[in-house]
mmCIF file of C-alpha atoms and ligand atoms in Angstrom:
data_model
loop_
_atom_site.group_PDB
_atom_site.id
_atom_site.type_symbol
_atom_site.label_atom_id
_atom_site.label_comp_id
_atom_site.label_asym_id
_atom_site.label_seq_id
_atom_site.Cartn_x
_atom_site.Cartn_y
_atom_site.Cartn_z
ATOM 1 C CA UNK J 1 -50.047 11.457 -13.190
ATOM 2 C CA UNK J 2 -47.326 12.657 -15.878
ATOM 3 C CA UNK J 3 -48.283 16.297 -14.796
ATOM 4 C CA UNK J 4 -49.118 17.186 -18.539
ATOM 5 C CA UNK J 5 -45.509 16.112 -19.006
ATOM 6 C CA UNK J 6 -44.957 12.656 -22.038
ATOM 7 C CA UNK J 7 -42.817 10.616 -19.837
ATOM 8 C CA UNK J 8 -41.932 10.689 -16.171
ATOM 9 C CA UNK J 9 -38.414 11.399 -16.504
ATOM 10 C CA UNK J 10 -39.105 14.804 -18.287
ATOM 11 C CA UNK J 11 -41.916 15.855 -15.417
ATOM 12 C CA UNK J 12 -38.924 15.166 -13.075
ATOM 13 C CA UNK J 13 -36.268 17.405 -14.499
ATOM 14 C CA UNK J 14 -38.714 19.954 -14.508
ATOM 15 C CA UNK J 15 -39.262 18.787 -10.801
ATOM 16 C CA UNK J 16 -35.465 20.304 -9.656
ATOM 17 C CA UNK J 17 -35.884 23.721 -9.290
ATOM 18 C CA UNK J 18 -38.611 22.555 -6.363
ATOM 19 C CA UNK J 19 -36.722 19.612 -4.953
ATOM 20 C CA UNK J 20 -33.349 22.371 -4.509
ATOM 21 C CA UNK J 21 -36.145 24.548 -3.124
ATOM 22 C CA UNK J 22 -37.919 21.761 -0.521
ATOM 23 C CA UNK J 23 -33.899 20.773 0.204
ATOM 24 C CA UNK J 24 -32.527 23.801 1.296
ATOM 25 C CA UNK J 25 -36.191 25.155 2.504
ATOM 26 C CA UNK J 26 -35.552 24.989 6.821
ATOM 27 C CA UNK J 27 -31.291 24.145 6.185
ATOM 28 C CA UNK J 28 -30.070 27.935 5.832
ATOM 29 C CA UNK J 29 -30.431 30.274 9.208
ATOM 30 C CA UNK J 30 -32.610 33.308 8.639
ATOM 31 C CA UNK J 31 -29.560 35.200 8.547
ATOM 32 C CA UNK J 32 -28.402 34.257 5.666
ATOM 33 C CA UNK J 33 -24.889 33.171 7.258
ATOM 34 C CA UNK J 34 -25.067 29.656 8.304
ATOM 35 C CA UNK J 35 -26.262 26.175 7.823
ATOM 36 C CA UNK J 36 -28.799 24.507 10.142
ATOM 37 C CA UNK J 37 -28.680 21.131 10.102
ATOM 38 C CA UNK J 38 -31.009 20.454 12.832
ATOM 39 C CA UNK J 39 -31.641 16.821 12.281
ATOM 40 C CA UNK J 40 -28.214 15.195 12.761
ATOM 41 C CA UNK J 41 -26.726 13.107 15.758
ATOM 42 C CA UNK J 42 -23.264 13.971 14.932
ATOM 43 C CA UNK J 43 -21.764 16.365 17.587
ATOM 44 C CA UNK J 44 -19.643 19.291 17.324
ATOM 45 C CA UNK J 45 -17.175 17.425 18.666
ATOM 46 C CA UNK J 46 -17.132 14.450 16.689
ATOM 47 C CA UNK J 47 -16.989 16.191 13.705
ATOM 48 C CA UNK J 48 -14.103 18.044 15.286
ATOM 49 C CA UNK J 49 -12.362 14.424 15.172
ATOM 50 C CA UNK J 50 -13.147 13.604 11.789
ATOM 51 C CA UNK J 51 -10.070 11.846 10.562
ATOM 52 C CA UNK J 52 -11.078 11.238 6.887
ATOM 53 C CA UNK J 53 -14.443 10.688 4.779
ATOM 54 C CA UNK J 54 -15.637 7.720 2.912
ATOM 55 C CA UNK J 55 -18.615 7.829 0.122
ATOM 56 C CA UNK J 56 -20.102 4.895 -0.384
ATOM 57 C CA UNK J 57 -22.821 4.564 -3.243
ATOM 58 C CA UNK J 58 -23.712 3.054 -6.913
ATOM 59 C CA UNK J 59 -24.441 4.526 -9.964
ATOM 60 C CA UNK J 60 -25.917 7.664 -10.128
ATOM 61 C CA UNK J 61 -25.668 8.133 -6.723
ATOM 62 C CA UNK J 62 -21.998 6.956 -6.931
ATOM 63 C CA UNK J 63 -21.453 10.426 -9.119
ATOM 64 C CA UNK J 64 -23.068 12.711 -6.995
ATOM 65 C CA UNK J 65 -20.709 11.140 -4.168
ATOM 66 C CA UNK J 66 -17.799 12.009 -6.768
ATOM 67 C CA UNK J 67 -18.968 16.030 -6.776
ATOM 68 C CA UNK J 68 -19.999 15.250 -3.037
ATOM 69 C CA UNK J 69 -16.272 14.666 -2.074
ATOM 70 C CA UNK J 70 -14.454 17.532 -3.778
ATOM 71 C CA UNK J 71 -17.017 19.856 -2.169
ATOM 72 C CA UNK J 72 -15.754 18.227 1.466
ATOM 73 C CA UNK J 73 -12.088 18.526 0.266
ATOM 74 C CA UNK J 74 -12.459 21.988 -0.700
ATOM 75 C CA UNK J 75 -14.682 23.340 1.961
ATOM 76 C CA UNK J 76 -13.320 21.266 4.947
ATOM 77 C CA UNK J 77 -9.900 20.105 3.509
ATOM 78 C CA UNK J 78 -10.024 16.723 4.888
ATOM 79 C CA UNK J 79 -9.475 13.800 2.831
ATOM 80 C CA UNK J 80 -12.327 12.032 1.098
ATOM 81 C CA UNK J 81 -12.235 8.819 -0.538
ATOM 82 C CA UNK J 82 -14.852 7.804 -3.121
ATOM 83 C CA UNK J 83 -15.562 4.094 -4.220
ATOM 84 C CA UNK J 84 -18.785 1.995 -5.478
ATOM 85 C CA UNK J 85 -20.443 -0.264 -2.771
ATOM 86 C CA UNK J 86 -19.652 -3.553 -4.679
ATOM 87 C CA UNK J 87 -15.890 -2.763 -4.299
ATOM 88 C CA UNK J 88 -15.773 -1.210 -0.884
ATOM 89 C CA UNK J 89 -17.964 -3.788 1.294
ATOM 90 C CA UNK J 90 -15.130 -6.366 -0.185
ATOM 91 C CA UNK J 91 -12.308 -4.136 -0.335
ATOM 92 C CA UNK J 92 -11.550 -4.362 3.745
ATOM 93 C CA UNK J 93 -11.695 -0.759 4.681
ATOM 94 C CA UNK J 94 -9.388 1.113 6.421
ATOM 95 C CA UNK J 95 -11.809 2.705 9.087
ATOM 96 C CA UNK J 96 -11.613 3.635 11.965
ATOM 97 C CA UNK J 97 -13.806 5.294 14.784
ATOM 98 C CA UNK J 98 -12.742 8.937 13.295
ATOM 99 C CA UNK J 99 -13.657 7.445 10.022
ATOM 100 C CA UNK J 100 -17.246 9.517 8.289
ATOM 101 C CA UNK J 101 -18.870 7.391 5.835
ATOM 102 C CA UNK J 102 -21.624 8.720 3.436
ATOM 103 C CA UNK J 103 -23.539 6.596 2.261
ATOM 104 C CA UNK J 104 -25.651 7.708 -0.701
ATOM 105 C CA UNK J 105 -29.040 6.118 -2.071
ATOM 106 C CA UNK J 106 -32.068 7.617 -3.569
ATOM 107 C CA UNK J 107 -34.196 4.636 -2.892
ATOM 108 C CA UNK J 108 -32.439 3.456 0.425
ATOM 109 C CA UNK J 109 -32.716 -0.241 -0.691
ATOM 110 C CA UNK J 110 -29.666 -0.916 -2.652
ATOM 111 C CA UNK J 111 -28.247 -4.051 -1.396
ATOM 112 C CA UNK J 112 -24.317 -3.129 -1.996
ATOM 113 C CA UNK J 113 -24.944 -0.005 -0.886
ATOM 114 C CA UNK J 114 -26.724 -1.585 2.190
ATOM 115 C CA UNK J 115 -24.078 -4.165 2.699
ATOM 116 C CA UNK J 116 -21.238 -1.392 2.930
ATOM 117 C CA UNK J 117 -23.287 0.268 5.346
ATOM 118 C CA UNK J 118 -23.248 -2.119 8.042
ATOM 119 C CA UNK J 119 -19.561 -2.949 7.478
ATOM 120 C CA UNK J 120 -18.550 0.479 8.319
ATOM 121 C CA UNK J 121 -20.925 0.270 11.187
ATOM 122 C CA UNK J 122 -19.790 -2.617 12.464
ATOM 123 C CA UNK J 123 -16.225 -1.392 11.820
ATOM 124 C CA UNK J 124 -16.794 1.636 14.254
ATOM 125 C CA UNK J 125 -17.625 4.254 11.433
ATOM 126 C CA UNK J 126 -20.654 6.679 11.826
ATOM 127 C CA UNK J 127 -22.335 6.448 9.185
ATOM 128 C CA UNK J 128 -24.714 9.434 7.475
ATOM 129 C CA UNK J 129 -27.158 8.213 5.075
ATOM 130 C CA UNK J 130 -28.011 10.835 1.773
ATOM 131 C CA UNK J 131 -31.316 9.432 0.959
ATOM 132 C CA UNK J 132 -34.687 10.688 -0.427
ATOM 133 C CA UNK J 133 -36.749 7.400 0.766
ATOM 134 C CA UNK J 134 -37.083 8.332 5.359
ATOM 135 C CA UNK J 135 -38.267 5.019 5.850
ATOM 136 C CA UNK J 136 -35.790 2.926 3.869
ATOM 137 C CA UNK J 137 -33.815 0.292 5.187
ATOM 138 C CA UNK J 138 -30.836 2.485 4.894
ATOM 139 C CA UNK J 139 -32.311 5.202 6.572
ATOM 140 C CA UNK J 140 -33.255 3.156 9.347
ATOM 141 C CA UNK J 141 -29.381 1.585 9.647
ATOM 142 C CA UNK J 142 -27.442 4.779 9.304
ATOM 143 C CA UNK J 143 -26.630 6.679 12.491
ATOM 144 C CA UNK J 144 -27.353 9.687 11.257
ATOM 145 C CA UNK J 145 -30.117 10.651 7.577
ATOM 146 C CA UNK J 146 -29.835 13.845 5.821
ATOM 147 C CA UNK J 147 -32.631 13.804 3.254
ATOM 148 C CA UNK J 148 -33.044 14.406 -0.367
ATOM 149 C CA UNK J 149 -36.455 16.491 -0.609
ATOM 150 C CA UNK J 150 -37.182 15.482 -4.141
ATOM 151 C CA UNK J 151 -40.370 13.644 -3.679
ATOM 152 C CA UNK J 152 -41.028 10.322 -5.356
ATOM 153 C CA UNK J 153 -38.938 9.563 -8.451
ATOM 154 C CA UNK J 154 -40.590 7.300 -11.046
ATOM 155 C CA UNK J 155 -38.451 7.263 -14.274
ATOM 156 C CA UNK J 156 -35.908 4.739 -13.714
ATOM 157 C CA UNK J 157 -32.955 7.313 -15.075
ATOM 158 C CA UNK J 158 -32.569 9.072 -12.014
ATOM 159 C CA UNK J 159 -32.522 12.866 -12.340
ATOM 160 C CA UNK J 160 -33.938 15.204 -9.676
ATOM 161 C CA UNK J 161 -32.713 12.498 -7.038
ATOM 162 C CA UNK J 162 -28.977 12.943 -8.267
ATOM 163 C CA UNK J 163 -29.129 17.155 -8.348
ATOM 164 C CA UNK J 164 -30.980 16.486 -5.093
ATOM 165 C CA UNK J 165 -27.557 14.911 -3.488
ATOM 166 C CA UNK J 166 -25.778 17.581 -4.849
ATOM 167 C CA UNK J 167 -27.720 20.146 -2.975
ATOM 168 C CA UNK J 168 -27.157 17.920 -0.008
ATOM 169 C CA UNK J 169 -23.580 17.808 -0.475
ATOM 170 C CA UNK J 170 -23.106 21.441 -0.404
ATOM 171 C CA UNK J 171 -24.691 21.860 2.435
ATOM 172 C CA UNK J 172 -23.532 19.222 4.194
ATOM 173 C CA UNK J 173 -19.916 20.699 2.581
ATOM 174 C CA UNK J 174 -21.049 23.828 4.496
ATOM 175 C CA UNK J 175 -21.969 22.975 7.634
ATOM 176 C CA UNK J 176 -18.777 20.735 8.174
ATOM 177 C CA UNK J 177 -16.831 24.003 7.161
ATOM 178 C CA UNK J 178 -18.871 26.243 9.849
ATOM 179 C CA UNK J 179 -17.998 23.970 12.517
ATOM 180 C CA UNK J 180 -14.778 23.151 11.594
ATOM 181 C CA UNK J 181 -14.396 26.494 11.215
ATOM 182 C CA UNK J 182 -12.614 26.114 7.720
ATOM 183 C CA UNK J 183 -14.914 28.779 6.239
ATOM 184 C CA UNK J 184 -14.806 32.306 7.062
ATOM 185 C CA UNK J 185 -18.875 33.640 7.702
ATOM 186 C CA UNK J 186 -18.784 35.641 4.843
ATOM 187 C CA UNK J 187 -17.988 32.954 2.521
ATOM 188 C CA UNK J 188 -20.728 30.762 3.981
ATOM 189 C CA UNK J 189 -23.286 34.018 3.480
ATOM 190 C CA UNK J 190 -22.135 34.035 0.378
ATOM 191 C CA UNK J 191 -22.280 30.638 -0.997
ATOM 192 C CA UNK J 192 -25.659 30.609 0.570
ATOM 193 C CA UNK J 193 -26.799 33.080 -2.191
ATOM 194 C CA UNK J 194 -25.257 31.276 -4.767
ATOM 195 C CA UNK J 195 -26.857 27.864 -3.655
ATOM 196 C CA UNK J 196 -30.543 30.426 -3.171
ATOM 197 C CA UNK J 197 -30.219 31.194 -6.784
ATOM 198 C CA UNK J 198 -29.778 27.398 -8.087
ATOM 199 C CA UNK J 199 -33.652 26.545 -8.115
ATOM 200 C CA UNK J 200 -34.471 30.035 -10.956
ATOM 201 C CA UNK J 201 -31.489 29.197 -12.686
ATOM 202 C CA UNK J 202 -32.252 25.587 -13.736
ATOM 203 C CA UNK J 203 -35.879 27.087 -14.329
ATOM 204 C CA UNK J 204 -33.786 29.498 -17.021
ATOM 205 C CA UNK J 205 -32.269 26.779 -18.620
ATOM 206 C CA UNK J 206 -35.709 24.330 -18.503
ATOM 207 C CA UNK J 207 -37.469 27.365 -20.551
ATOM 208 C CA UNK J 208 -34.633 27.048 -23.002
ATOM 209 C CA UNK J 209 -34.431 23.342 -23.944
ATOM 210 C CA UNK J 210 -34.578 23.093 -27.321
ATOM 211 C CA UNK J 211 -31.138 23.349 -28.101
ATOM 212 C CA UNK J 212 -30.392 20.629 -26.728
ATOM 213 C CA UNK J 213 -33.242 18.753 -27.854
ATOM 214 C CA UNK J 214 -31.831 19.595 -31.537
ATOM 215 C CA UNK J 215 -28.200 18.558 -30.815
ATOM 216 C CA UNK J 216 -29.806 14.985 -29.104
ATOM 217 C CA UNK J 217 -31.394 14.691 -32.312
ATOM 218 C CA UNK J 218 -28.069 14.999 -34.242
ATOM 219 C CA UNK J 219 -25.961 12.698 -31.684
ATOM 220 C CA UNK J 220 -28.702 10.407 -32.074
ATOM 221 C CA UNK J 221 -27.442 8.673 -35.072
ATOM 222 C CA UNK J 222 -24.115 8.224 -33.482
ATOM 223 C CA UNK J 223 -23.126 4.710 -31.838
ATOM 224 C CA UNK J 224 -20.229 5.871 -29.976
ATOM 225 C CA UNK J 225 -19.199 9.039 -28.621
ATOM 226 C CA UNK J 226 -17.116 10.930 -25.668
ATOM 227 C CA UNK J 227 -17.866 13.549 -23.251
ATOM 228 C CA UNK J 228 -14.703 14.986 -21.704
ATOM 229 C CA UNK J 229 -13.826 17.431 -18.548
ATOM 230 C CA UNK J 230 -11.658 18.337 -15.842
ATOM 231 C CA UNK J 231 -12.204 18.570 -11.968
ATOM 232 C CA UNK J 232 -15.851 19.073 -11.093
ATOM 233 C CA UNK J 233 -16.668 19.162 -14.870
ATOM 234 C CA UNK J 234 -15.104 15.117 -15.289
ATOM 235 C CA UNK J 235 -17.886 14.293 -12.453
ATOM 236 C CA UNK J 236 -20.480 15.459 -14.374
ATOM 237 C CA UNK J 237 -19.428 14.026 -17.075
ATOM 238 C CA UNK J 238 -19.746 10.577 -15.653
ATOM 239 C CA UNK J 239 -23.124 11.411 -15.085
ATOM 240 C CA UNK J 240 -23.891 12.540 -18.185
ATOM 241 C CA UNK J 241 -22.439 9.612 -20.019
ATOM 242 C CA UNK J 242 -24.063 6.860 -18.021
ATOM 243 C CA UNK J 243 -27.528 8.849 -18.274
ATOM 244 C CA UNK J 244 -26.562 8.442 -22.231
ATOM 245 C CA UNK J 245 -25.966 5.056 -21.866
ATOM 246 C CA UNK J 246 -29.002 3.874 -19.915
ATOM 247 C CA UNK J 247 -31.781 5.281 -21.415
ATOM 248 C CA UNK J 248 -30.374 5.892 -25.471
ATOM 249 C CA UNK J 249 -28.259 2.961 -25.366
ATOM 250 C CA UNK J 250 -25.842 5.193 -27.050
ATOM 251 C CA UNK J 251 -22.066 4.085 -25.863
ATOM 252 C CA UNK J 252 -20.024 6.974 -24.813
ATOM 253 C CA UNK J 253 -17.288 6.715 -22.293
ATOM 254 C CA UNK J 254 -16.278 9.931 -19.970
ATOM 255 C CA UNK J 255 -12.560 11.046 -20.016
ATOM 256 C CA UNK J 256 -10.699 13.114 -17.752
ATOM 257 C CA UNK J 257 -9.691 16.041 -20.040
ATOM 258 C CA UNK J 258 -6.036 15.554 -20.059
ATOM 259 C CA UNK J 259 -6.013 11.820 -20.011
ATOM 260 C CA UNK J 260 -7.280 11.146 -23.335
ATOM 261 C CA UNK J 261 -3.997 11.749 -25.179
ATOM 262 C CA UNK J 262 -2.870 8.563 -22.793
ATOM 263 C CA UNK J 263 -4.626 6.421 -25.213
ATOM 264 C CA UNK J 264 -8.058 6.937 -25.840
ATOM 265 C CA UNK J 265 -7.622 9.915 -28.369
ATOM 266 C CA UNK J 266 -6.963 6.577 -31.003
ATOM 267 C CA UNK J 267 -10.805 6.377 -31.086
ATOM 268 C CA UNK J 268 -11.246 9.881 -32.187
ATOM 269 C CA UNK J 269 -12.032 9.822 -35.824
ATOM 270 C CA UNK J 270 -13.622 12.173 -38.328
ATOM 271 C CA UNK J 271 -16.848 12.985 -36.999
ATOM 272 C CA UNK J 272 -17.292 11.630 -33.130
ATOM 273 C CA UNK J 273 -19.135 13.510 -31.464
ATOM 274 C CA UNK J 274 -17.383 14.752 -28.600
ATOM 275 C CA UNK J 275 -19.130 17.017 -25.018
ATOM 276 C CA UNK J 276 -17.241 19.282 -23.625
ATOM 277 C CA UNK J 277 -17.490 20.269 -20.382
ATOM 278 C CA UNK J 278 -15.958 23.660 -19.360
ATOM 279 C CA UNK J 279 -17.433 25.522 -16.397
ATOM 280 C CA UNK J 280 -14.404 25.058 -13.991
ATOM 281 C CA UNK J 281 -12.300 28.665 -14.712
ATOM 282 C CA UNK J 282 -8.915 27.345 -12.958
ATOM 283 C CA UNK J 283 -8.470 24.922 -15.684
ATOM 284 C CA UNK J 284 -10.350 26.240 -18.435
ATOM 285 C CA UNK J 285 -7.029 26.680 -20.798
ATOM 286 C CA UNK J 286 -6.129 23.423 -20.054
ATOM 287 C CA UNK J 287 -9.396 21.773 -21.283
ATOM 288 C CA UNK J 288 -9.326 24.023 -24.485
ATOM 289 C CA UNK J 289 -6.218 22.519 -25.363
ATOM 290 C CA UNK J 290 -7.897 19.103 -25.055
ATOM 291 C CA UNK J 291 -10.495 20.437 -27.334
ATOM 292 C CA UNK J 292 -7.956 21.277 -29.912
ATOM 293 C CA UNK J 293 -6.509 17.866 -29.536
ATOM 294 C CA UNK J 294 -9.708 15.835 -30.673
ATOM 295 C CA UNK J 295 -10.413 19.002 -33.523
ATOM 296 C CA UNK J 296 -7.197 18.197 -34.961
ATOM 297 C CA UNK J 297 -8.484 14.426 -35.481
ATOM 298 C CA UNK J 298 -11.839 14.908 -36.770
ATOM 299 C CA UNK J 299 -14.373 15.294 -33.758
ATOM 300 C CA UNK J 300 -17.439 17.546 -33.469
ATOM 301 C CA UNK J 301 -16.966 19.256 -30.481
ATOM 302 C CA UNK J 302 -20.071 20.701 -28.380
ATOM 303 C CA UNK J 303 -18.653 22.882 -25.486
ATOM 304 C CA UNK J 304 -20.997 23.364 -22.146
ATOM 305 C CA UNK J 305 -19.882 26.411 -20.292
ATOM 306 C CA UNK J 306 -20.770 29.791 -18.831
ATOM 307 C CA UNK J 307 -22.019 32.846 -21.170
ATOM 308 C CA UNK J 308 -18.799 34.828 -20.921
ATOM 309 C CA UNK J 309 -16.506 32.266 -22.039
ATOM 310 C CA UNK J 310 -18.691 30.848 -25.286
ATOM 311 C CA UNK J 311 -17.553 33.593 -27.651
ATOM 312 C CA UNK J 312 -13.726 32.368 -27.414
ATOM 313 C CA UNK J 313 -14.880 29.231 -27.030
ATOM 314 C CA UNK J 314 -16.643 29.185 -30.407
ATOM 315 C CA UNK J 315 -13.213 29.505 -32.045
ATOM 316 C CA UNK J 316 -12.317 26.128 -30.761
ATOM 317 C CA UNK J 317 -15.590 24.207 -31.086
ATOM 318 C CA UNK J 318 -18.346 23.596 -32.917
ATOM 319 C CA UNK J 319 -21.133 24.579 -31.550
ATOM 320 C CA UNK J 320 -21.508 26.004 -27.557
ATOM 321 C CA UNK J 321 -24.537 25.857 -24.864
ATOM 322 C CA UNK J 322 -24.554 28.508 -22.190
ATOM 323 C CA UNK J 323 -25.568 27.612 -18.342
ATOM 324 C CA UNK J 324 -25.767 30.188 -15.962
ATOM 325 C CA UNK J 325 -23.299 31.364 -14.007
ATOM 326 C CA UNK J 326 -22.231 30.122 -10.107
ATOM 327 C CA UNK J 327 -19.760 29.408 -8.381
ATOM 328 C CA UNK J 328 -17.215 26.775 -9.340
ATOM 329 C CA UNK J 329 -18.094 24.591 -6.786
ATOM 330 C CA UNK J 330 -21.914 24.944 -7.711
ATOM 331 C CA UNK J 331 -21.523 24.370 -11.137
ATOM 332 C CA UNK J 332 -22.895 20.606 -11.163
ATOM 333 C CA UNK J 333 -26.309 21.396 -9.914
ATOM 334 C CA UNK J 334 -26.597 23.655 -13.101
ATOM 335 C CA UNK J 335 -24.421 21.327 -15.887
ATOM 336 C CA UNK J 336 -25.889 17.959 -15.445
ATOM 337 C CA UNK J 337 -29.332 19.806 -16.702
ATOM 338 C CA UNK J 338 -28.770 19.850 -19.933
ATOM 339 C CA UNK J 339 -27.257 16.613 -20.025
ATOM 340 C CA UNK J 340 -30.288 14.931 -18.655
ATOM 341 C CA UNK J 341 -32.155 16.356 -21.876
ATOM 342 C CA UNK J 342 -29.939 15.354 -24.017
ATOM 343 C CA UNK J 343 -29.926 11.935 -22.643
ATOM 344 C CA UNK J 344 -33.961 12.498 -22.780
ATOM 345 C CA UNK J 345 -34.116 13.700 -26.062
ATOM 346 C CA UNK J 346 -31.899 11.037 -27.441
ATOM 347 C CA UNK J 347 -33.576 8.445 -26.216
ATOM 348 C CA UNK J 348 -36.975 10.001 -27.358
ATOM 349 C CA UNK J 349 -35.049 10.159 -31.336
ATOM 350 C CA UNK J 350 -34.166 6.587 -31.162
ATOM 351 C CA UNK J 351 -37.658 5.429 -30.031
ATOM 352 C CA UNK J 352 -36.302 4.160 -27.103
ATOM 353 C CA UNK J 353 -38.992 3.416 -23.634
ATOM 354 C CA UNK J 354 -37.499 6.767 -22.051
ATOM 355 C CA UNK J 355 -39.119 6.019 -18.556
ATOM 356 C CA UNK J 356 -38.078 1.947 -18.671
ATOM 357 C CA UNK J 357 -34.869 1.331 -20.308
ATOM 358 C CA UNK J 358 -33.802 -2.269 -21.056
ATOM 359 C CA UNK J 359 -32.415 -4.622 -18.780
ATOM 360 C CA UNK J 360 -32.627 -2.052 -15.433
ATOM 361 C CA UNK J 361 -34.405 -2.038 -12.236
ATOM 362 C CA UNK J 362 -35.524 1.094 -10.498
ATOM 363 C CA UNK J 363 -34.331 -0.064 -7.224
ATOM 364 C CA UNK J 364 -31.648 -2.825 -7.153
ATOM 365 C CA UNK J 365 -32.239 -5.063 -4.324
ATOM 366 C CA UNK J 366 -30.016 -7.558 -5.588
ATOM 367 C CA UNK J 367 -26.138 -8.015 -5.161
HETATM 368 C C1 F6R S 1 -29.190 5.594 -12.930
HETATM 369 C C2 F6R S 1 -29.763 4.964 -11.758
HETATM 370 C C3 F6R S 1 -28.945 3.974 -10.992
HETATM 371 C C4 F6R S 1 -29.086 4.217 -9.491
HETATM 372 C C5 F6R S 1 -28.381 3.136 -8.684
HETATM 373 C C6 F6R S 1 -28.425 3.426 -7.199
HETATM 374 O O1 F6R S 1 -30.015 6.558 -13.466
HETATM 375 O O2 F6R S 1 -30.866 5.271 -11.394
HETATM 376 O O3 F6R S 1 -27.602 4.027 -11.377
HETATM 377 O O4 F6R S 1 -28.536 5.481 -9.219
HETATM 378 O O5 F6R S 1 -28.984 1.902 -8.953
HETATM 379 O O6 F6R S 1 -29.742 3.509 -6.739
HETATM 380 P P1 F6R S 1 -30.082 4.160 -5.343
HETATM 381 O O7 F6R S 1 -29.712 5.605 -5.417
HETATM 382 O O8 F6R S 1 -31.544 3.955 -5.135
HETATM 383 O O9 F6R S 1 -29.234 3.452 -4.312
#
C-alpha cells in the first residue's frame, strides 16, 4: 500500500510530480496560450466585478492560500486578503456581493474552515472551494470547486495536497488574468511552459535527496531553530517550519527576512541553525544582508536557492542546496520540496511516527 515507499508521507512527495501533472492535465488550451477552466460557475462578468479576494483556510492549507494570494495580486492586481478560518468566521467580514472568497481544504471537512464558508455565503460572497476531496461537505457548500488532483493523502503532514493548491493557485492566478485581461497572451503562453515543466523538475530534485536527508540528520539534534525569507520565499517558509514542527517536533519559528533584526535576532546564538530561503531575485541582496546579520552572531546558515546564485551565495553561508530554476512566481511549487524531506528526514533521525505525529488529526472536524 506504501508503494515500496517506508512511510506514507515519503510515497506522497514522490506523488507531486503526478498530482501537478493530473492538475493541470485538461486546464491549459491545446494552444498553449490560455487557461480552461471549464468547470466553474463564475461568469466573465462577475469576475469582471470582483472587488477584492478573501482566502480562507487552516494550516497547511492556510500557507498555500498565503502563495495563493500574491499570485492573484500579481497576476490580477486586485487586493487579496489572507486570514485562518478560526479568526475570520469571528472576525465580522467586510464582504460584500463583489467580495471572492477562496476557501482552501484538502479534506473538505474542516469545521472552521466550513464555518467561514457559510458566513461568506450567507454574507453574499461567492465562494470557490480549493479542495482535493469532490464530495466533501465543502465541496458541496461552495458555489463554485476547483479541484486538487492529488489523489488520496494518507500521512497526516500534508505534502502533495499543499503543492497541489499551489498548482491550483496559478492557474486559477491565470485564468483571472486572461479574463481580466491583466495578462498579455504571451505571458500566459509563457507561464504555461514554466508551470509544464514543474512536474520533471520536482522529479530532478526527488532523484537528488540525499542532501537533504544529511543536513535533517545534522538539524536533528537541534531543539530550536529559524528558517527565514522574503516575499514568496517567507510563505514557504511558514510551510516549511510548521512541517518541522509537526512531524520532528523540532521548534523553529519562520521570520520575514528583514524583520528579525526587530527583535528576534536576540535568539540567534552560536550555532542555530538557520534556512534560508532565496529564490525571489528582486530581493535577493536584501535577504543576503539578513544572512550576514545572523553569521555575525553565530548561526549556521543553509541557503535554498537557484544554481546560478549558490556560488556567491557560498561566501555568505554555510552550506547551499540548488532547486531548479522558474519563474519567481513558480518558485514555491519547487522550494517547499526539499523542505518536506527535511521535515521527513528529521523526523525519521529522531525516531519520531513520521506518518502519525503526536497529538494531530488528519482531518479536523472539530472547532
Ligand atoms: C499540516 C496539516 C494541517 C491541515 C489543516 C487543514 O500538515 O495537514 O495543518 O493542513 O488541518 O486541513 P484541510 O486542508 O483538510 O482543511
Amino acid at each position: 500500500e506504501k508503494g515500496g515507499f517506508d512511510h506514507f508521507m515519503l510515497k506522497e512527495i514522490h506523488e507531486q510530480p503526478k498530482a501537478y501533472r493530473d492538475t493541470i492535465r485538461g486546464r491549459v488550451h491545446d494552444n498553449g496560450r490560455q487557461i480552461d477552466l471549464k468547470e466553474l460557475n463564475i461568469t466573465p462578468v462577475q469576475i469582471q466585478n470582483i472587488r477584492n479576494v478573501h482566502i480562507v483556510a487552516c494550516g497547511t492549507a492556510y500557507h498555500a492560500g498565503l502563495v495563493g494570494a500574491k499570485v492573484i495580486e500579481q497576476l490580477v492586481r486586485i487586493p487579496v486578503a489572507s486570514d485562518v478560518a478560526s479568526e475570520y468566521r469571528y472576525s465580522s467580514p467586510l464582504i460584500t456581493p463583489d467580495t471572492l472568497v477562496i476557501v482552501v481544504s484538502q479534506s473538505g471537512e474542516t469545521a472552521d474552515t466550513l464555518a467561514a464558508l457559510r458566513e461568506a455565503k450567507a454574507k453574499g460572497a461567492h465562494v470557490l472551494a480549493i479542495t482535493n476531496v469532490v464530495g466533501s461537505s465543502i465541496a458541496r457548500d461552495a458555489d463554485d470547486v476547483l479541484v486538487t488532483l492529488a489523489g488520496p493523502e494518507i500521512a497526516v503532514a500534508s505534502t502533495k495536497a499543499y503543492s497541489s493548491q499551489l498548482i491550483a493557485f496559478y492557474l486559477l492566478g491565470m485564468y483571472l488574468a486572461q479574463v481580466r485581461a491583466t495578462q498579455t497572451e504571451d505571458d500566459i503562453a509563457q507561464m504555461i511552459m514554466a508551470l509544464n515543466a514543474l512536474p520533471e523538475q520536482v522529479e530532478s530534485m526527488l532523484e537528488n535527496s540525499d542532501a537533504m536527508k544529511a543536513y535533517a540528520e545534522q538539524i536533528s539534534h537541534h531543539e530550536h531553530l529559524f528558517f527565514i525569507g522574503r516575499g514568496l520565499d517567507y510563505a514557504v517558509a511558514q510551510e516549511g517550519s510548521l512541517k518541522l514542527k509537526e512531524i520532528s517536533y523540532i521548534h523553529s519559528e519562520a521570520y520575514a527576512a528583514g524583520e528579525l533584526k526587530h527583535g528576534t535576532l536576540a535568539l540567534i546564538e552560536e550555532g542555530i541553525p538557520v534556512i534560508a530561503l532565496v529564490t525571489q531575485e528582486a530581493v535577493l541582496e536584501k535577504t543576503v544582508s539578513n544572512i550576514k546579520e545572523v553569521k555575525a552572531r553565530g548561526a549556521d546558515v543553509m541557503a535554498i536557492s537557484h544554481e546560478e546564485h549558490i556560488a556567491g551565495l557560498l561566501k555568505s553561508v554555510d552550506q547551499a542546496f540548488a532547486i531548479p530554476k522558474t519563474l519567481p512566481l513558480f518558485t514555491p511549487a519547487l522550494s517547499v520540496v526539499p523542505l518536506q524531506l527535511l521535515s521527513y528526514y528529521a523526523s525519521l533521525a529522531r525516531g519520531n511516527d513520521v506518518d502519525k505525529p503526536r497529538n494531530l488529526a488528519k482531518s479536523v472536524t472539530v472547532e
